Short mmCIF file of C-alpha atoms in Angstrom, two decimals:
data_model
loop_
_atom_site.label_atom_id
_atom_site.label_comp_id
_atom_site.label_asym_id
_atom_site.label_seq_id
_atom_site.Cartn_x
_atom_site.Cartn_y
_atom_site.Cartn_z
CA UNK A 1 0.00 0.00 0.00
CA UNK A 2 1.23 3.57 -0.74
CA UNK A 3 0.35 6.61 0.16
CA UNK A 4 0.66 9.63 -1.97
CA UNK A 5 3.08 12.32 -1.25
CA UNK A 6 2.43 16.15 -2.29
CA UNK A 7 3.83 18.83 -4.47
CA UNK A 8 5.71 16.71 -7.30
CA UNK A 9 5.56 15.95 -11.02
CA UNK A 10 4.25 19.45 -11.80
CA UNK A 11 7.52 19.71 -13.99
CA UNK A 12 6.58 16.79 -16.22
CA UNK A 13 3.82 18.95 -18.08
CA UNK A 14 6.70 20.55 -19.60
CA UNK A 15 7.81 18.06 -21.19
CA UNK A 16 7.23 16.93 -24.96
CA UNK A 17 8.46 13.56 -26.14
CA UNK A 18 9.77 14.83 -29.85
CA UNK A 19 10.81 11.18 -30.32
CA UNK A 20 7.07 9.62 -29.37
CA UNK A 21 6.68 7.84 -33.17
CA UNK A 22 9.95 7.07 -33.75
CA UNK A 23 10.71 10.56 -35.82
CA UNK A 24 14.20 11.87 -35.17
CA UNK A 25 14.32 15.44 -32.97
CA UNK A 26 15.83 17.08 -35.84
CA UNK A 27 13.37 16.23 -38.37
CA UNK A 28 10.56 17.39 -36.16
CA UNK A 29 8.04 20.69 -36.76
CA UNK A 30 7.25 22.18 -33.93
CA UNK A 31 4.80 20.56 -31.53
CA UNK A 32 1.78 22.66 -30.46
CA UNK A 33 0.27 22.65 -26.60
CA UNK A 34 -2.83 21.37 -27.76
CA UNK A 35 -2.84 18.09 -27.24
CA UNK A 36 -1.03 15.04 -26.08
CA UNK A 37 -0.88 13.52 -29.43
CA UNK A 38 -0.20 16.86 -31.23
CA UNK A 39 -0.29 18.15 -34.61
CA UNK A 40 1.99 19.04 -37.14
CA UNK A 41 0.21 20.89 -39.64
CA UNK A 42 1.82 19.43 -42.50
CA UNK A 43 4.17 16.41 -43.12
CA UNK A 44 7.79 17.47 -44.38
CA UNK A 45 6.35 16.70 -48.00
CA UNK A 46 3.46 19.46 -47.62
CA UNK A 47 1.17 16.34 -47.44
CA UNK A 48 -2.06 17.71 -45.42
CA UNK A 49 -2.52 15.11 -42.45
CA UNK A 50 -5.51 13.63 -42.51
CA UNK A 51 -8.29 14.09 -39.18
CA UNK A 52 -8.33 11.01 -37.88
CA UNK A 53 -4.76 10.95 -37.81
CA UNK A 54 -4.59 14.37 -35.83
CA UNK A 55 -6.95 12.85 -33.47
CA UNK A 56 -5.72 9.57 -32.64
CA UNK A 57 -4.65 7.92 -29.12
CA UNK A 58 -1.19 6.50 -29.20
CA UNK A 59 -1.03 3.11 -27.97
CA UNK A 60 0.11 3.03 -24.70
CA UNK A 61 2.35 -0.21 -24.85
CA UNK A 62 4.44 1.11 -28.24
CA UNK A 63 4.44 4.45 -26.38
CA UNK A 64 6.51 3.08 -23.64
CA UNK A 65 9.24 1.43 -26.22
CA UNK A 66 9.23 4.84 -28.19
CA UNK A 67 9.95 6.34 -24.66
CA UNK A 68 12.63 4.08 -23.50
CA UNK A 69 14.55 3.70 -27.07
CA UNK A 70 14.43 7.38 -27.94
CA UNK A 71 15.39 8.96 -24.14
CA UNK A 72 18.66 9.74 -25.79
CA UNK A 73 16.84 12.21 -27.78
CA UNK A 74 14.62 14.21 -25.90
CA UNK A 75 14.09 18.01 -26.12
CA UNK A 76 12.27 20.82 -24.58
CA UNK A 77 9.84 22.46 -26.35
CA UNK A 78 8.90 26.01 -24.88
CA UNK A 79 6.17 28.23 -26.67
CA UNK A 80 3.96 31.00 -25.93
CA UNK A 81 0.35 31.50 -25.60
CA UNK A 82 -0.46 31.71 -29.28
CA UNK A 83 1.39 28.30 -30.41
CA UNK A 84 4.98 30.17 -31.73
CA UNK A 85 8.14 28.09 -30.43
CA UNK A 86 9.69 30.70 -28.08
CA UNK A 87 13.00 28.54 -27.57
CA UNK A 88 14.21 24.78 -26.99
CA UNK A 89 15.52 24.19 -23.37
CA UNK A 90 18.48 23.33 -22.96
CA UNK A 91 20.78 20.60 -20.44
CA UNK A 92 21.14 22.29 -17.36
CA UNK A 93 18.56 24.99 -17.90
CA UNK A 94 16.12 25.62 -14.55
CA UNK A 95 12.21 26.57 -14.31
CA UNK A 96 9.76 26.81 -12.35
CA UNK A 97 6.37 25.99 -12.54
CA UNK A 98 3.76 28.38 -10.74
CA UNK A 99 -0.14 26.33 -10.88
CA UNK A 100 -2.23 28.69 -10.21
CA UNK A 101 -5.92 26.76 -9.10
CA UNK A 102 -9.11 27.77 -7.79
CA UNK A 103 -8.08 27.32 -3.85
CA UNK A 104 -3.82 27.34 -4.30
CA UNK A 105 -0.81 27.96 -5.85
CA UNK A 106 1.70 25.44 -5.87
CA UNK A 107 5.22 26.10 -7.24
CA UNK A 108 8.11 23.41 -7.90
CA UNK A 109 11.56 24.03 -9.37
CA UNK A 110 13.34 21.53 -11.70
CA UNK A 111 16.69 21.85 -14.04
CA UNK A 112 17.29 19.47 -16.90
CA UNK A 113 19.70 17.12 -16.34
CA UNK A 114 22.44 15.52 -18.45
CA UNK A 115 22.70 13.13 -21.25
CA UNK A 116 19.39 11.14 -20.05
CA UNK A 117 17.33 14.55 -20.63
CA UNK A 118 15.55 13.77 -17.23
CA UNK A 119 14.91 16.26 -14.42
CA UNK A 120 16.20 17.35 -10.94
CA UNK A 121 13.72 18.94 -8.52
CA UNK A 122 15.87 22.16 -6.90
CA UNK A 123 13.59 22.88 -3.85
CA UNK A 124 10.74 21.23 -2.28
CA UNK A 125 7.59 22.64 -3.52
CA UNK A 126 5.79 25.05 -2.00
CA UNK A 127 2.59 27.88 -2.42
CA UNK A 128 -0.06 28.67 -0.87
CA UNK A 129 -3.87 29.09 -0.12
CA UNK A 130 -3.58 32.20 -3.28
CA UNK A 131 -5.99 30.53 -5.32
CA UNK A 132 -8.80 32.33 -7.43
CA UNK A 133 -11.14 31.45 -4.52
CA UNK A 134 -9.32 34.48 -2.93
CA UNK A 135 -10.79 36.74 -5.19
CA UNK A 136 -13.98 35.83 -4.49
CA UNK A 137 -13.95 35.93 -1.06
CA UNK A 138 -12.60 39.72 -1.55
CA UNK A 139 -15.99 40.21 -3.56
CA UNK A 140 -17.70 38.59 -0.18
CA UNK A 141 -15.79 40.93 2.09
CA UNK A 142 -16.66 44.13 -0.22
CA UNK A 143 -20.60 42.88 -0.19
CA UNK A 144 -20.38 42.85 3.61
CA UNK A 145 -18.71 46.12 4.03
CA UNK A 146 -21.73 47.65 1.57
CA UNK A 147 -24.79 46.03 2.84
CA UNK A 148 -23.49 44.52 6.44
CA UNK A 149 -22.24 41.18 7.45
CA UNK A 150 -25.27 39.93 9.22
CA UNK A 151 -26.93 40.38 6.26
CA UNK A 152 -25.09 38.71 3.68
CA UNK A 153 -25.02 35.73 6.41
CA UNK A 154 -28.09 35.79 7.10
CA UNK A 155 -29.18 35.66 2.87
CA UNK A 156 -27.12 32.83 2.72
CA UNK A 157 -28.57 30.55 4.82
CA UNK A 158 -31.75 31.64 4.13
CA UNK A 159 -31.42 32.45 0.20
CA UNK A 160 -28.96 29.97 -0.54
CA UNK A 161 -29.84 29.08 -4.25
CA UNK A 162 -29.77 33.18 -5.11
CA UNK A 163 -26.38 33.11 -3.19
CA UNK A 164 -25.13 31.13 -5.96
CA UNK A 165 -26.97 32.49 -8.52
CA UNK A 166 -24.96 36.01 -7.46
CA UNK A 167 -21.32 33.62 -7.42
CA UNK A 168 -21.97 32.31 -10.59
CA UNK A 169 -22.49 36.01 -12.01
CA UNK A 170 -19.45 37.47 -10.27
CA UNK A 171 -17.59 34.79 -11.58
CA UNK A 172 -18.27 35.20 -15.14
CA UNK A 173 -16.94 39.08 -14.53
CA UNK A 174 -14.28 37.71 -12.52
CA UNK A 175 -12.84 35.83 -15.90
CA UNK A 176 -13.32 39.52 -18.29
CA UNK A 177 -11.45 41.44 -15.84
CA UNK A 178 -8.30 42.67 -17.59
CA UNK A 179 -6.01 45.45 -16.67
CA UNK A 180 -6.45 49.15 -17.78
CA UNK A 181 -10.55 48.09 -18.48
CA UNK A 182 -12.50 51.85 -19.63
CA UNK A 183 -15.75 49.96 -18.64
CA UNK A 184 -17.20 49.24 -15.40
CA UNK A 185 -18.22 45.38 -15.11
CA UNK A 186 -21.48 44.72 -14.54
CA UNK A 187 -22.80 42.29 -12.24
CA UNK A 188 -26.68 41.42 -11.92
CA UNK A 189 -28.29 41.62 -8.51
CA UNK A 190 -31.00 38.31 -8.21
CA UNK A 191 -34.13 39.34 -7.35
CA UNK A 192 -34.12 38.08 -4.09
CA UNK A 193 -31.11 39.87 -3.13
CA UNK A 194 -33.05 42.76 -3.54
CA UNK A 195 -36.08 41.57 -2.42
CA UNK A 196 -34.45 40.43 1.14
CA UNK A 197 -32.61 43.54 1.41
CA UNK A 198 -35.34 45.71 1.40
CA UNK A 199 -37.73 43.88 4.01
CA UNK A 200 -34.67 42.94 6.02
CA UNK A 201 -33.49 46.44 6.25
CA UNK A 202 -36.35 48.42 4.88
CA UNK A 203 -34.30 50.86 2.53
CA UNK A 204 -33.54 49.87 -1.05
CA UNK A 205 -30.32 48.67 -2.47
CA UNK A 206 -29.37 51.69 -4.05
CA UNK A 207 -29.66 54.02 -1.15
CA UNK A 208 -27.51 51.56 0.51
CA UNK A 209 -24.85 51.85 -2.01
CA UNK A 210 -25.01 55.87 -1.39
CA UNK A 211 -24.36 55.22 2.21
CA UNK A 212 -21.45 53.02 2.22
CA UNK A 213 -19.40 56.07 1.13
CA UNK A 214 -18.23 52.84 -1.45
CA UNK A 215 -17.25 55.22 -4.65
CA UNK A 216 -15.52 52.60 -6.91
CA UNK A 217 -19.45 50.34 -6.68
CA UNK A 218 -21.82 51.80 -8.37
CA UNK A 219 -25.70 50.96 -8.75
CA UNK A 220 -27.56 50.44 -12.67
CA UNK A 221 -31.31 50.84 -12.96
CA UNK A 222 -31.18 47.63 -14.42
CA UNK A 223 -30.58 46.11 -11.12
CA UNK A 224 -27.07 45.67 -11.65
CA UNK A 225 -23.89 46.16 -9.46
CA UNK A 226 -21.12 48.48 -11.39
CA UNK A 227 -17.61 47.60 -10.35
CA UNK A 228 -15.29 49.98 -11.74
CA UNK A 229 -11.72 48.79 -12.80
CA UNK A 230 -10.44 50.18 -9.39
CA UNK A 231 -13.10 48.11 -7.64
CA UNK A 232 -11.53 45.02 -9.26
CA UNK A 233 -7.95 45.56 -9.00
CA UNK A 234 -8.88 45.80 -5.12
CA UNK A 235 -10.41 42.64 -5.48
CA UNK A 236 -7.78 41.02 -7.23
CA UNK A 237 -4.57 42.70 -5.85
CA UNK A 238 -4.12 41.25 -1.98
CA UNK A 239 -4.60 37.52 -4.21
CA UNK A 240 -2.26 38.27 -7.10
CA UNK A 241 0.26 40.27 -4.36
CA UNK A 242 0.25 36.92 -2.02
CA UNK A 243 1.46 35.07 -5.63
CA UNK A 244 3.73 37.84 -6.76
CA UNK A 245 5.60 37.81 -3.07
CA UNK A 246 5.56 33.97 -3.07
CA UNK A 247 7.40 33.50 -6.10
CA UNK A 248 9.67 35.86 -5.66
CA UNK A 249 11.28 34.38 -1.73
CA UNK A 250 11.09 31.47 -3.98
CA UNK A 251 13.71 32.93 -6.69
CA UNK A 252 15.83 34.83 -4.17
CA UNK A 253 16.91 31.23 -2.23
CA UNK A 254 20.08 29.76 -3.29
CA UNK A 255 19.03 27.22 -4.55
CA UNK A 256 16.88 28.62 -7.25
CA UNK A 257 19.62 31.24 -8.50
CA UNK A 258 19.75 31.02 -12.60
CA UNK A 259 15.93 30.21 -13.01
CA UNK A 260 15.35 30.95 -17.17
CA UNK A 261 11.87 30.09 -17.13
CA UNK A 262 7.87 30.47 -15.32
CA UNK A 263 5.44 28.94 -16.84
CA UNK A 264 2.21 30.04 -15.48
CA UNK A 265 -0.17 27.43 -15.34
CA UNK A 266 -3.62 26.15 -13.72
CA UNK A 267 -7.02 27.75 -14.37
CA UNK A 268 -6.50 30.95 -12.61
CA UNK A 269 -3.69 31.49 -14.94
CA UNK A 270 -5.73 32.43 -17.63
CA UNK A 271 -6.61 35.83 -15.87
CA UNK A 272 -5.45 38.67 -17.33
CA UNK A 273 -4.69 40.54 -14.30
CA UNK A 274 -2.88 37.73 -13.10
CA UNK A 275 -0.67 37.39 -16.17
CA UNK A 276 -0.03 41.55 -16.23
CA UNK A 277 0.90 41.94 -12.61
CA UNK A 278 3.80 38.50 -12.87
CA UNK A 279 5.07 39.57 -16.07
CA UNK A 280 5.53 43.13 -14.33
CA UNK A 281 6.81 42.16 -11.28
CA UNK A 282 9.04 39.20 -12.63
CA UNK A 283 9.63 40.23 -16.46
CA UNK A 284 12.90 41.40 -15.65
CA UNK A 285 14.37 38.18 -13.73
CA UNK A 286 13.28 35.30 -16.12
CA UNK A 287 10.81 35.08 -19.46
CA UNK A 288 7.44 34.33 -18.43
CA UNK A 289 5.89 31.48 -20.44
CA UNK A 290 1.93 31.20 -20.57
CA UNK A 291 0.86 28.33 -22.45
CA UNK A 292 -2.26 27.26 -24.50
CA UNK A 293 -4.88 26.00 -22.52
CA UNK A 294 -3.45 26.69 -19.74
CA UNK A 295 -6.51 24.93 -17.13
CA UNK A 296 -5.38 21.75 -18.88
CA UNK A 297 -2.19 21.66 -18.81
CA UNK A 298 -1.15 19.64 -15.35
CA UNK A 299 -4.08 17.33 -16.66
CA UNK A 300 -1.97 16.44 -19.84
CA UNK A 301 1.03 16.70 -17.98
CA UNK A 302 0.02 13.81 -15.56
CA UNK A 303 -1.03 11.81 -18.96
CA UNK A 304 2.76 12.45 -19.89
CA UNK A 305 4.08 11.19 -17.06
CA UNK A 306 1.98 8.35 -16.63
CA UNK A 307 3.79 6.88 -19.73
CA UNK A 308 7.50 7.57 -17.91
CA UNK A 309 6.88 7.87 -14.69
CA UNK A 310 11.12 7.71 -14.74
CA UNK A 311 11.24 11.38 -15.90
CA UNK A 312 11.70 13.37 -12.88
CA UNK A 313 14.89 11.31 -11.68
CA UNK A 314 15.64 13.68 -8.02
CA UNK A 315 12.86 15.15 -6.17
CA UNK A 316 13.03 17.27 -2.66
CA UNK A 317 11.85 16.01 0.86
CA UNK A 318 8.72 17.92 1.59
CA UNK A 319 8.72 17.11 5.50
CA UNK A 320 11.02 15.56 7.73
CA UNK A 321 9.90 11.73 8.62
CA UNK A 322 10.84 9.92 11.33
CA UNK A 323 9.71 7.41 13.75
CA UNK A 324 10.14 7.32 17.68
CA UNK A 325 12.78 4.96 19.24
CA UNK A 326 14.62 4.60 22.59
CA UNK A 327 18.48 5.20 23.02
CA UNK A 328 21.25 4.66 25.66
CA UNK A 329 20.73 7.72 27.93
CA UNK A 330 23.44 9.97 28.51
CA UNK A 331 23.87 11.87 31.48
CA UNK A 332 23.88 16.33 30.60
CA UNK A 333 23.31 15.06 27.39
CA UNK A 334 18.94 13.79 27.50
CA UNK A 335 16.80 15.87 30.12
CA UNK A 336 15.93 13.85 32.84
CA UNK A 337 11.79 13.88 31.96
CA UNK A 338 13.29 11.66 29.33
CA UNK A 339 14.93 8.81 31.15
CA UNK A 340 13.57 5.16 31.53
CA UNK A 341 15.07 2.27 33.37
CA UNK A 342 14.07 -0.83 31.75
CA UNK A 343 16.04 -4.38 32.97
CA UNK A 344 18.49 -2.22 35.03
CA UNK A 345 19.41 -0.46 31.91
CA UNK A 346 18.86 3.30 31.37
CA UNK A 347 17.24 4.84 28.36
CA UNK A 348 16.05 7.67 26.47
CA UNK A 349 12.38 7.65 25.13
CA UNK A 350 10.74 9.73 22.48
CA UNK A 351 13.99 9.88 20.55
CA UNK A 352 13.21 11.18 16.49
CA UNK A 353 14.89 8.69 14.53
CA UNK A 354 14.92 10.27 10.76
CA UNK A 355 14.16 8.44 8.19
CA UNK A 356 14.59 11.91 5.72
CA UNK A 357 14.86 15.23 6.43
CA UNK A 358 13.27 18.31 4.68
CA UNK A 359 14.65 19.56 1.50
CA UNK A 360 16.58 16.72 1.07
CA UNK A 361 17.37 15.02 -2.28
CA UNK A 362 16.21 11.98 -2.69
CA UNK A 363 16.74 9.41 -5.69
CA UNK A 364 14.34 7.89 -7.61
CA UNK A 365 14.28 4.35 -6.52
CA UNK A 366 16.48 5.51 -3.06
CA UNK A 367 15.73 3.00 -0.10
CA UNK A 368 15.97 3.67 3.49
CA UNK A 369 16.23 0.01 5.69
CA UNK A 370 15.10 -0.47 9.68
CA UNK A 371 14.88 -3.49 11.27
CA UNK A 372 12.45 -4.58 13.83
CA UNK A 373 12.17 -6.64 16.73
CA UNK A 374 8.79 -8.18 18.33
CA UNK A 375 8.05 -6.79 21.83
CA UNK A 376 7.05 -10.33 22.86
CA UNK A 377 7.10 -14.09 21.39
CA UNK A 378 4.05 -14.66 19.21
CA UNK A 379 3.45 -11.30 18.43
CA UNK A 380 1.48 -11.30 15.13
CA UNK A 381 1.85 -7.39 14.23
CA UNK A 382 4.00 -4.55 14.51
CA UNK A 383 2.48 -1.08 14.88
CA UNK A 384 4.69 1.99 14.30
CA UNK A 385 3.98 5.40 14.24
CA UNK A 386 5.96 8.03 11.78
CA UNK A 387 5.89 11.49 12.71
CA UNK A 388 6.27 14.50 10.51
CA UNK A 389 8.30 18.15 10.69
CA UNK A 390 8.44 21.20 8.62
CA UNK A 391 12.00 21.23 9.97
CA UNK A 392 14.97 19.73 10.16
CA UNK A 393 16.35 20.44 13.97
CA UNK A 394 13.99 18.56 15.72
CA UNK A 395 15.43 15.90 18.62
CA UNK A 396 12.47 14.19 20.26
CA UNK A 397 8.87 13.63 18.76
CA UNK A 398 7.96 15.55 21.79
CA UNK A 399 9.17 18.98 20.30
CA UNK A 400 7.14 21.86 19.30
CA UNK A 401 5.95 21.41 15.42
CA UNK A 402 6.36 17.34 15.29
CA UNK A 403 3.56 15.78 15.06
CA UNK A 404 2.09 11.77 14.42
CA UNK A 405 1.44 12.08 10.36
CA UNK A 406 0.78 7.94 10.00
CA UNK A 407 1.40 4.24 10.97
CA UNK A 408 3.42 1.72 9.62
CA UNK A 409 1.73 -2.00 9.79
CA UNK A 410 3.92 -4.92 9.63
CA UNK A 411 1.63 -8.37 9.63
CA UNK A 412 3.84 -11.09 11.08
CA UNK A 413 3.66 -14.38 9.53
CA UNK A 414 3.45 -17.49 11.74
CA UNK A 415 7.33 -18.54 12.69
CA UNK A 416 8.71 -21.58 10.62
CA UNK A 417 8.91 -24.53 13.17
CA UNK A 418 12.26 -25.26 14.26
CA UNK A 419 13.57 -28.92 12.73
CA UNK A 420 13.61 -31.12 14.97
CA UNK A 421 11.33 -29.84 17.24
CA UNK A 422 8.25 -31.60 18.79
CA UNK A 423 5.06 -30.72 17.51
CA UNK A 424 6.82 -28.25 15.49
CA UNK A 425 6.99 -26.41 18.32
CA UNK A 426 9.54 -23.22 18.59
CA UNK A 427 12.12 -24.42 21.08
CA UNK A 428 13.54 -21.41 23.24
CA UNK A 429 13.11 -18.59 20.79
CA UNK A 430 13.49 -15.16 21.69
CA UNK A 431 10.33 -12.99 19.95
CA UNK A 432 8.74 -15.99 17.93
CA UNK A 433 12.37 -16.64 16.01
CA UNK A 434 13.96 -19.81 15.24
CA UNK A 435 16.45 -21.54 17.43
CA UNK A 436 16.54 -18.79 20.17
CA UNK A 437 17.39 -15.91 17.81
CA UNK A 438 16.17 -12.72 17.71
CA UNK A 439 12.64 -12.31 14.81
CA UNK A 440 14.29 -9.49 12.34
CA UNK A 441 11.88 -7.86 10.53
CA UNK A 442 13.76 -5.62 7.86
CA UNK A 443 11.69 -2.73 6.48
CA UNK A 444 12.16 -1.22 3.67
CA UNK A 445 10.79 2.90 2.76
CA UNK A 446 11.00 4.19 -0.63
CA UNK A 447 10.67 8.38 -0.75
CA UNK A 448 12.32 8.81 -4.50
CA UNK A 449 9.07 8.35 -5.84
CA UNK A 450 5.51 10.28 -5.92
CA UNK A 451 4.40 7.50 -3.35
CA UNK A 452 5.58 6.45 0.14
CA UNK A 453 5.85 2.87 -0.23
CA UNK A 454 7.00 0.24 2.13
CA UNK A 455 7.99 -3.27 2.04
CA UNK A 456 9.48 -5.84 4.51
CA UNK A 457 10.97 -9.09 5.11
CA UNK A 458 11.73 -11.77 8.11
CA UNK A 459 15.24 -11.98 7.93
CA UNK A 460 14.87 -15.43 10.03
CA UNK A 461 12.88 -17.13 7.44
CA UNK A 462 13.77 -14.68 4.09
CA UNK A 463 9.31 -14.62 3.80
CA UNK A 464 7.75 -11.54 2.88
CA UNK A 465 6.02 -9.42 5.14
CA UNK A 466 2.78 -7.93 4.51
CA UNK A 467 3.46 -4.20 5.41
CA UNK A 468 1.01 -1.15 4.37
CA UNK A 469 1.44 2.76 5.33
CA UNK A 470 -1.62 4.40 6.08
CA UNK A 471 -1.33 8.83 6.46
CA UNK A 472 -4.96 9.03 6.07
CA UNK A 473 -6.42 8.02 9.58
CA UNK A 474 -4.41 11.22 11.47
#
């Protein structure tokens, strides 16, 4: 069982397989955005392809030859919005990607490695709750500040299908908005908006637009809400700011020094206002790449890297993981609330024994190995907790900011008798092992990969041990 681990693979969306069919890179036309399998408009021999052939699904077995035989000849493809080939990436070039959603952005940092043409994440990814959402809940705030918060909370749960009805239509405004608008944007009032607000309050909704003092909102005799380009770019600027301010911590770190390339992505990427305001702010440091269909893109990206899921060969430790352990106490050394005495012996509980630590780079395919010991003989199943950090100086599971993240199950199989033995009975073992030796149970965590897996074995009997990792029941 695995469980999935967050912020990777974003980088894989950049990616385009020149050598998918088989067709040298040199002898390729440029590949559009718009599709996995995509176009070229004509073949070499100004032979018009046909539209079946524009529109067909590669099969995914031959895919996965194409992709292992032609790895030597992978390129980067980078174009703009309007299909033109801005550039081909090169070895060692970096990037980020910035995926801009409706509730966050998420950023991740790669450079293109050397001769395999596979990539390296730089920094663990990070972002943010910047999403699109944020603009909408400015639009909420602004509402409340006009007609009063008890109000708007109170149509909500009572009008709750209007409430929506008024979403929708601010949303549709939401995705016109563009910088340096003449025109105010006009958003339609439901009925019932009205309706309530003038038997909840007893005034209309205009004269409560004249009281707010609110000089960027105006009110239509059409029963619509005017919001003026400055109204908007209040509405939009604490959002796109919290993006802006975001990337750029991420491009001052060390790490991330030399970055050639952002490609915007994610639906909220497709705003206007969002595309002005990073290409202002960020313009200057690195060229700004917006691509077609930009709400799709991580979508065909994940198709991408479902056929070579080998692409992205280093990623970066989002947490440090660890599990809790006991060690020979040493005196000045553990605080004393620590200590246990256990068969005369003294020890120190609650000890963090890392497994990874945050930011680091890990492998694809990279192992790490603990072995096990059952607390008591015929003990059938191993519980252990793993505990999480955001950082990387923590001692003790105990400390401020650790906290229990999952649990690692290992299902003991029944001992192999001892020969010999009568009955088949286990003679003298220590822990359910053979012979009086001590049951090892090696476990083995992969974190190279987008998944957490583990796997174990009983070292006394070389059997496989059923082990799962469950981080969904904390």
């Amino acid at each position: 069982m695995a469980c999935r681990s967050g912020g990777n693979g974003l980088g894989i969306l950049l990616i385009f397989l020149v050598d998918l069919l088989g067709t040298a890179a040199s002898n390729m036309e440029p590949i559009y955005w718009n599709s996995l399998n995509e176009r070229w408009d004509r073949r070499r021999d100004g032979t018009p392809l046909s539209t079946h052939r524009r529109q067909a699904t590669v099969n995914e077995a031959f895919s996965r030859e194409q992709l292992r035989r032609s790895r030597h000849s992978r390129t980067f493809l980078v174009e703009s919005g309007t299909g033109e080939l801005w550039s081909e990436m090169q070895t060692g070039d970096r990037y980020i990607v910035a995926d801009c959603g409706g509730g966050t952005v998420d950023l991740t940092v790669h450079q293109i490695e050397q001769p395999q043409g596979t990539l390296k994440e730089l920094y663990k990814a990070s972002g943010g709750p910047y999403g699109a959402v944020g603009v909408d809940l400015a639009f909420e705030a602004m509402l409340c500040q006009i007609f009063g918060e008890d109000f708007i909370q109170s149509f909500k749960a009572k009008r709750p299908a209007a409430w929506v009805d008024l979403t929708i239509a601010f949303e549709a405004r939401k995705r016109t908005a563009t910088p340096g608008r003449a025109n105010a944007l006009n958003i339609s009032l439901p009925f019932s908006f009205i309706d309530y607000y003038k038997r909840h309050r007893g005034q209309s909704v205009e004269t409560a637009l004249r009281r707010s003092n609110m000089n960027i909102v105006k009110w239509s005799s059409q029963g619509m809400l005017r919001l003026t380009q400055e109204a908007m770019n209040e509405l939009f600027q604490p959002t796109i700011g919290n993006i802006v301010k975001h990337i750029e911590e991420l491009m001052a770190k060390q790490e991330v020094r030399g970055v050639r390339f952002l490609f915007l992505v994610g639906g909220f990427a497709e705003s206007p206002m969002l595309q002005k305001a990073v290409q202002n702010a960020l313009g200057r440091m690195c060229r700004i790449i917006i691509p077609q269909d930009v709400g799709l893109t991580i979508l065909k990206g994940a198709v991408l890297f479902g056929l070579d899921p080998t692409v992205v060969r280093v990623r970066r430790c989002p947490l440090t993981y660890g599990v809790g352990v006991l060690n020979r106490f040493v005196e000045g050394r553990h605080p004393p609330d620590k200590l246990l005495i256990k068969d005369g012996r003294e020890w120190c509980t609650d000890v963090l024994d890392r497994f990874v630590s945050v930011d680091q780079s890990v492998a694809l395919g990279e192992v790490v190995r603990r072995s096990y010991t059952p607390a008591r003989v015929g003990q059938r199943k191993i519980i252990i907790n793993i505990y999480c950090s955001l950082t990387d100086d923590v001692v003790y599971i105990t400390d401020p900011g650790v906290r229990k993240c999952g649990t690692i199950t290992l299902d003991l199989p029944e001992p192999l008798p001892v020969p010999g033995a009568v009955g088949g009975a286990v003679a003298g073992a220590v822990g359910g092992g053979r012979g009086g030796d001590r049951r090892e149970i090696r476990a083995t965590m992969q974190f190279g990969d987008t998944e957490i897996k583990v796997m174990a074995v009983d070292m006394s009997s070389s059997r496989s041990v059923r082990a799962s990792i469950d981080f969904l029941s904390n």
